[in-house]
Amino acid sequence: MAEKRAGDGRAAGAEGTAEIGRRVLRLRTERGFTQRQLAEPAYTAAYVSTLESGKVRPSEVALRHLAQRLGVTYEELVTGRSPQDATRLRAGLTDARRTLATGDTEDAAARFAALGAEADRLGFADERAAALLGLGDCAMETGELIAARDHFEAAEKLLADEPLPRRVPAIRGRAVAHLLAGELRYSCYLLESAIDELNASGLHDPNALLLLYTAAIAPYMDMGAHARAVRAAELSLALAPSVDNPELVAQMHRGVARTLIAEGRTAEADASLAKAQELYEQLRLRTDLAHCHWMRGYVHAQDGDLERAESELRIARDMLASKRAALFMVQVEVELADVLRRRGRTAAAEALLRPLLARSGNSGGSDSGSNSESGSGDGQEAVELTAERGAVHAGGAHRLLGLIADERGDAEEAEEHYCAALSLLERTGAAGDLADLCRLLGDLLRREGRLEAAMDAYRTGLGHRAAPGTTTLGPAPAEPPLQGAR
C-alpha cells in the first residue's frame, strides 16, 4: 500500500513533523478538502489524519503528492516559505539599495531593518543576510562604526555554512569599518586572511578577489606599505576583465587611482577616477560618485590646482550632506580645510575644523566663519572625529589646526594639536602621516630651543619612515593563478 512509501526517504527533517502536520491541516481546511479528497489516489484518509496530528514523519514522495493536491510548492509545504515571499523580499532589498545609493541613508536603513525583520520571521536566511549588509553600509555612512561591524558580523554568521565567496561582502564590510575606525592592521588582517583562504582552497572567484584586493589598497597606503598596495592594484587590474559587475570595476579604478597618486602619476590617477565616475553615474550610486569627486579634489590639490580642488571637494561634501552620509562628509571637510588654508583662507579653514573635534558634538564655530564653511551649514548635526571614529582624519584635523596656530605664532597651541594628532596616528599605524607630523613637531620644538625634545620627535618620525608597514604586516597573501598579472 502507499503508506509503505512513507519510509522511502525522510523529508521533514529539523522543521519538525508537528509543524508540517499543522501546515497541511491549515491548507486543507482553507481549500475545503476532506482528508480522503486530499489523500486519494495514492494515500488513505487515515494516513493524512496521522500526518496532520504530527504522529508520522512524511516522506518526500508523500509531501510532493500533498503539495500538488494543495496547489503549493514542495518547498512552501516543507518550510512554510513561499517563493512569492522570497521574490517580494528581494525586490524590496533592491529598492532599499537604490535608496541607499541615491537617497537618504536613514530612510534606507529603515527599509533594510523592516525587510530584515520580515526575512527573519519567514526564515529566509539569504535575504536576512542581505538586509544586514545593507544596514552595515548605512551605519558606516552615518559614522556608527560599532553598529556597522555588528551588522556585518551577523551577516557573516548567517552565511557561515556557505562557500567563502558568499561571505566576502560581509568580511570586506567589517574590514572597511575597522579601517574607518583607524584600526588599519586589523583591517589588513581580515582582508589578507580571506584572500589567503580563497587562493589556498582554489576558490579563485574573480568578483570576491577583486572586492578584497581593492579594499586592501586603502589600509596598505595609510600604513605606508606602498609596494603591497601597488601589487594589490596590479592584481585588481588583472582580475577586472573577468568581472561583469560594473560597480566592482568602478571600485577597482578608485583603488588603483590611490596608488597612482602616491607615485606622482596624477594625470593617470585622474583618468582612472574619470572611468569610475562614469560608471557610478550610469549606476546612479551617489555616495560612490561623491567619493570620486573627493579623490579628484585631492588629485588637483596634489597638482597645486587649488581652485579646482576646492570645487571638487565642495561638490563631494554637498552630495554626501544631501545623503546624510555624516562620517564621509566630515572627512571631506578636513581635506577641504587643508585646501582653504593653502589658499590663504585660514579663518574659514579653522571654522570648518573646530566643530569636527568638539567634545559636545555641537557644530559650533559660527563666530569664526559663515555657515557656508562650517559643518552646520546644511542643517545636519556635525559628527565628531575621534580615536574610535575616523582616527586618521581626526589626526589630520589636529595637524591642520597645529599648522594654522604655528603660522600665526602660537607655539603652545600648535604643540597641543601636533601632540593630539601624534597620539591618534600612532594608534592607527599610519606611517607616512606620522613621519610628516613628527617633522612638524620637531621643527616647532627646535625653533623653541628644545633641542633634545626636537631630536626625540625626529627620531620617532624616522622610525616610522624606516620600515613603512613592513614591521606590522606579515607575509603578503597568496596570489591567484592569473596570466599576465605580473
Coordinates of C-alpha atoms in Angstrom, one line a residue, residues 116-435:
G116 CA 15.4 42.1 7.7
A117 CA 12.8 41.6 10.4
E118 CA 10.4 40.1 7.9
A119 CA 13.0 37.8 6.4
D120 CA 13.9 36.6 9.9
R121 CA 10.2 35.9 10.7
L122 CA 9.8 34.0 7.4
G123 CA 13.0 32.1 7.8
F124 CA 14.8 33.4 4.7
A125 CA 18.5 33.4 5.7
D126 CA 19.9 34.8 2.5
E127 CA 17.5 37.8 2.4
R128 CA 18.2 38.4 6.1
A129 CA 21.9 38.5 5.4
A130 CA 21.4 40.9 2.5
A131 CA 19.4 43.2 4.8
L132 CA 22.2 43.1 7.4
L133 CA 24.8 44.0 4.8
G134 CA 22.6 47.0 3.8
L135 CA 22.3 48.0 7.5
G136 CA 26.1 47.8 7.8
D137 CA 26.6 50.0 4.8
C138 CA 24.1 52.6 6.2
A139 CA 25.8 52.6 9.6
M140 CA 29.2 53.2 8.0
E141 CA 27.9 56.3 6.2
T142 CA 26.4 57.7 9.3
G143 CA 29.5 57.0 11.4
E144 CA 28.1 54.3 13.6
L145 CA 31.1 52.0 13.1
I146 CA 30.4 49.7 16.1
A147 CA 26.9 49.1 14.8
A148 CA 28.3 48.6 11.3
R149 CA 30.7 45.9 12.5
D150 CA 27.9 44.2 14.4
H151 CA 25.7 44.0 11.3
F152 CA 28.5 42.7 9.1
E153 CA 29.4 40.1 11.7
A154 CA 25.8 38.9 12.0
A155 CA 25.6 38.6 8.2
E156 CA 28.8 36.5 8.2
K157 CA 27.4 34.2 10.9
L158 CA 24.2 33.7 8.9
L159 CA 26.2 32.6 5.9
A160 CA 28.7 30.5 7.9
D161 CA 27.8 27.3 6.0
E162 CA 28.0 29.0 2.6
P163 CA 31.1 29.0 0.4
L164 CA 33.6 31.7 1.3
P165 CA 32.9 33.9 -1.8
R166 CA 29.3 34.3 -0.5
R167 CA 30.8 35.7 2.8
V168 CA 33.3 38.0 1.2
P169 CA 31.0 41.1 1.1
A170 CA 30.4 40.8 4.9
I171 CA 34.2 40.4 5.5
R172 CA 35.0 43.3 3.3
G173 CA 32.4 45.4 5.2
R174 CA 34.0 44.5 8.5
A175 CA 37.4 45.4 7.2
V176 CA 36.3 48.8 5.9
A177 CA 34.5 49.6 9.2
H178 CA 37.8 48.8 11.1
L179 CA 39.7 51.0 8.6
L180 CA 37.4 53.9 9.2
A181 CA 37.9 53.5 12.9
G182 CA 41.6 53.7 12.4
E183 CA 42.3 50.0 13.0
L184 CA 44.5 49.6 9.9
R185 CA 46.4 46.5 10.9
Y186 CA 43.2 44.5 11.8
S187 CA 41.6 45.7 8.5
C188 CA 44.6 44.3 6.6
Y189 CA 44.4 41.1 8.6
L190 CA 40.8 40.4 7.8
L191 CA 41.3 41.1 4.1
E192 CA 44.5 39.1 3.7
S193 CA 43.2 36.2 5.7
A194 CA 40.2 36.0 3.3
I195 CA 42.5 36.3 0.2
D196 CA 44.7 33.5 1.5
E197 CA 41.8 31.3 2.2
L198 CA 40.3 31.8 -1.2
N199 CA 43.5 31.2 -3.1
A200 CA 44.7 28.3 -0.9
S201 CA 41.4 26.5 -1.3
G202 CA 41.3 27.0 -5.1
L203 CA 38.2 29.3 -4.8
H204 CA 39.5 31.8 -7.3
D205 CA 36.3 33.7 -7.6
P206 CA 37.1 36.9 -9.6
N207 CA 34.4 39.0 -8.0
A208 CA 35.3 38.1 -4.5
L209 CA 39.0 38.6 -5.1
L210 CA 38.5 41.9 -6.8
L211 CA 36.4 43.1 -3.8
L212 CA 39.1 42.1 -1.4
Y213 CA 42.2 43.4 -3.3
T214 CA 40.6 46.8 -4.0
A215 CA 39.5 47.1 -0.3
A216 CA 43.1 46.3 0.8
I217 CA 44.7 49.2 -1.1
A218 CA 43.5 51.9 1.3
P219 CA 44.9 50.4 4.5
Y220 CA 48.1 49.5 2.7
M221 CA 48.5 53.1 1.6
D222 CA 47.7 54.5 5.0
M223 CA 50.2 52.2 6.7
G224 CA 53.0 53.1 4.2
A225 CA 53.0 49.6 2.6
H226 CA 53.2 51.1 -0.8
A227 CA 54.7 48.1 -2.6
R228 CA 51.9 45.9 -1.3
A229 CA 49.3 48.5 -2.3
V230 CA 50.8 48.6 -5.8
R231 CA 50.7 44.8 -6.1
A232 CA 47.1 44.7 -5.0
A233 CA 46.3 47.3 -7.7
E234 CA 48.1 45.3 -10.3
L235 CA 46.2 42.1 -9.4
S236 CA 42.9 44.1 -9.4
L237 CA 43.6 45.3 -12.9
A238 CA 44.4 41.7 -14.0
L239 CA 41.1 40.4 -12.4
A240 CA 38.9 43.2 -13.9
P241 CA 38.4 41.6 -17.3
S242 CA 36.9 38.5 -15.6
V243 CA 34.3 40.6 -13.7
D244 CA 31.0 41.6 -15.1
N245 CA 29.8 43.7 -12.2
P246 CA 30.4 47.4 -13.2
E247 CA 30.2 48.6 -9.5
L248 CA 33.2 46.3 -8.7
V249 CA 35.1 47.6 -11.7
A250 CA 34.4 51.2 -10.6
Q251 CA 35.8 50.4 -7.2
M252 CA 38.9 49.0 -8.8
H253 CA 39.5 52.2 -10.7
R254 CA 39.2 54.2 -7.5
G255 CA 41.6 51.9 -5.7
V256 CA 44.2 52.0 -8.5
A257 CA 44.0 55.8 -8.5
R258 CA 45.3 55.9 -4.9
T259 CA 48.5 54.1 -5.9
L260 CA 48.9 56.3 -9.0
I261 CA 48.6 59.4 -6.8
A262 CA 51.2 58.1 -4.4
E263 CA 53.6 57.6 -7.4
G264 CA 53.0 61.2 -8.6
R265 CA 51.2 60.0 -11.7
T266 CA 48.3 62.4 -11.2
A267 CA 47.1 62.6 -14.8
E268 CA 46.7 58.8 -14.9
A269 CA 45.0 58.9 -11.5
D270 CA 42.5 61.5 -12.7
A271 CA 41.8 59.4 -15.8
S272 CA 41.2 56.3 -13.6
L273 CA 38.8 58.3 -11.4
A274 CA 37.0 59.6 -14.5
K275 CA 36.3 56.0 -15.6
A276 CA 35.0 55.2 -12.1
Q277 CA 32.9 58.4 -12.1
E278 CA 31.3 57.5 -15.5
L279 CA 30.3 54.0 -14.2
Y280 CA 28.9 55.4 -10.9
E281 CA 26.9 58.0 -12.8
Q282 CA 25.4 55.2 -15.0
L283 CA 24.6 53.2 -11.9
R284 CA 23.3 56.2 -10.0
L285 CA 25.5 55.4 -7.0
R286 CA 25.6 58.8 -5.4
T287 CA 27.8 58.1 -2.4
D288 CA 30.4 56.4 -4.6
L289 CA 30.2 59.3 -7.1
A290 CA 30.8 61.7 -4.2
H291 CA 34.0 59.7 -3.4
C292 CA 35.2 60.2 -6.9
H293 CA 34.7 64.0 -6.7
W294 CA 36.5 63.8 -3.3
M295 CA 39.5 61.9 -4.8
R296 CA 39.6 64.2 -7.8
G297 CA 39.8 67.1 -5.5
Y298 CA 42.7 65.5 -3.8
V299 CA 44.4 64.9 -7.1
H300 CA 44.0 68.6 -8.1
A301 CA 45.4 69.6 -4.6
Q302 CA 48.4 67.5 -5.2
D303 CA 48.9 69.2 -8.6
G304 CA 48.6 72.6 -7.0
D305 CA 45.4 73.5 -8.8
L306 CA 43.7 74.6 -5.5
E307 CA 40.7 76.3 -7.2
R308 CA 39.6 73.1 -8.9
A309 CA 40.4 71.1 -5.8
E310 CA 38.1 73.3 -3.7
S311 CA 35.3 72.9 -6.3
E312 CA 35.5 69.1 -6.4
L313 CA 35.7 68.8 -2.6
R314 CA 32.7 71.1 -2.2
I315 CA 30.7 69.0 -4.7
A316 CA 31.6 65.9 -2.8
R317 CA 30.7 67.5 0.5
D318 CA 27.3 68.7 -0.7
M319 CA 26.5 65.3 -2.3
L320 CA 27.3 63.5 1.0
A321 CA 25.4 66.0 3.0
S322 CA 22.3 65.5 0.9
K323 CA 22.5 61.8 1.7
R324 CA 23.2 62.4 5.3
A325 CA 26.4 60.4 5.0
A326 CA 27.8 62.2 8.0
L327 CA 31.1 60.4 8.6
F328 CA 32.3 60.7 5.0
M329 CA 31.1 64.3 4.9
V330 CA 33.3 65.4 7.8
Q331 CA 36.3 63.6 6.3
V332 CA 35.9 65.6 3.1
E333 CA 35.7 68.7 5.3
V334 CA 39.1 68.0 6.7
E335 CA 40.6 67.9 3.2
L336 CA 38.6 71.0 2.1
A337 CA 40.0 72.8 5.2
D338 CA 43.5 71.9 4.0
V339 CA 42.8 73.5 0.6
L340 CA 41.3 76.6 2.2
R341 CA 44.4 77.0 4.4
R342 CA 46.7 76.7 1.4
R343 CA 44.6 79.3 -0.4
G344 CA 45.2 81.7 2.5
R345 CA 41.7 81.5 4.0
T346 CA 42.9 80.3 7.4
A347 CA 39.9 81.6 9.3
A348 CA 37.5 79.7 7.1
A349 CA 39.6 76.6 7.4
E350 CA 39.7 76.9 11.2
A351 CA 35.9 77.4 11.3
L352 CA 35.5 74.2 9.4
L353 CA 37.8 72.1 11.5
R354 CA 37.0 73.1 15.1
P355 CA 33.4 71.7 15.1
L356 CA 34.7 68.3 13.9
L357 CA 36.7 67.9 17.1
A358 CA 34.2 69.5 19.6
R359 CA 33.6 67.2 22.6
S360 CA 30.0 68.2 22.9
G361 CA 29.0 67.3 19.3
N362 CA 27.6 70.8 18.8
S363 CA 28.7 72.1 15.4
G364 CA 29.8 75.4 16.9
G365 CA 32.3 77.6 15.3
S366 CA 29.7 80.0 14.0
D367 CA 31.6 83.0 15.3
S368 CA 34.6 82.1 13.3
G369 CA 33.1 81.8 9.8
S370 CA 29.9 81.7 7.8
N371 CA 27.6 78.7 7.7
S372 CA 28.8 78.0 4.2
E373 CA 32.2 77.0 5.7
S374 CA 31.1 75.4 8.9
G375 CA 29.8 71.8 9.3
S376 CA 26.4 73.1 10.4
G377 CA 25.6 74.9 7.1
D378 CA 23.4 72.0 5.8
G379 CA 21.3 71.7 8.9
Q380 CA 22.9 68.5 10.0
E381 CA 24.5 67.9 13.4
A382 CA 28.2 67.5 12.9
V383 CA 29.8 64.1 13.6
E384 CA 32.8 64.2 15.9
L385 CA 36.0 62.7 14.6
T386 CA 37.5 60.6 17.5
A387 CA 40.1 57.9 18.1
E388 CA 37.3 55.3 17.5
R389 CA 35.6 57.0 14.6
G390 CA 37.7 58.4 11.8
A391 CA 41.0 58.4 13.7
V392 CA 43.2 59.2 10.6
H393 CA 41.1 62.2 9.7
A394 CA 40.9 63.3 13.3
G395 CA 44.7 63.3 13.3
G396 CA 44.6 65.3 10.1
A397 CA 42.3 67.9 11.6
H398 CA 44.6 68.4 14.6
R399 CA 47.6 68.6 12.3
L400 CA 45.9 71.3 10.3
L401 CA 44.9 73.3 13.4
G402 CA 48.5 72.9 14.5
L403 CA 49.8 74.4 11.3
I404 CA 47.4 77.3 11.5
A405 CA 48.4 78.0 15.1
D406 CA 52.1 77.6 14.1
E407 CA 51.7 80.1 11.2
R408 CA 50.2 82.8 13.5
G409 CA 53.0 82.3 16.1
D410 CA 51.0 80.4 18.8
A411 CA 53.6 77.7 19.5
E412 CA 51.8 76.4 22.6
E413 CA 48.5 75.7 20.8
A414 CA 50.4 74.3 17.8
E415 CA 52.3 71.8 20.0
E416 CA 49.0 70.8 21.7
H417 CA 47.4 70.0 18.3
Y418 CA 50.6 68.2 17.0
C419 CA 50.7 66.0 20.1
A420 CA 47.0 65.2 19.9
A421 CA 47.5 64.2 16.2
L422 CA 50.5 62.1 17.1
S423 CA 48.5 60.2 19.7
L424 CA 45.8 59.5 17.3
L425 CA 48.0 58.4 14.4
E426 CA 50.3 56.2 16.5
R427 CA 47.3 54.2 17.4
T428 CA 46.5 53.7 13.7
G429 CA 49.9 53.0 12.4
A430 CA 49.6 55.5 9.5
A431 CA 53.3 55.6 8.8
G432 CA 53.5 58.4 6.2
D433 CA 51.3 60.8 8.2
L434 CA 53.2 60.0 11.4
A435 CA 56.6 60.8 9.8

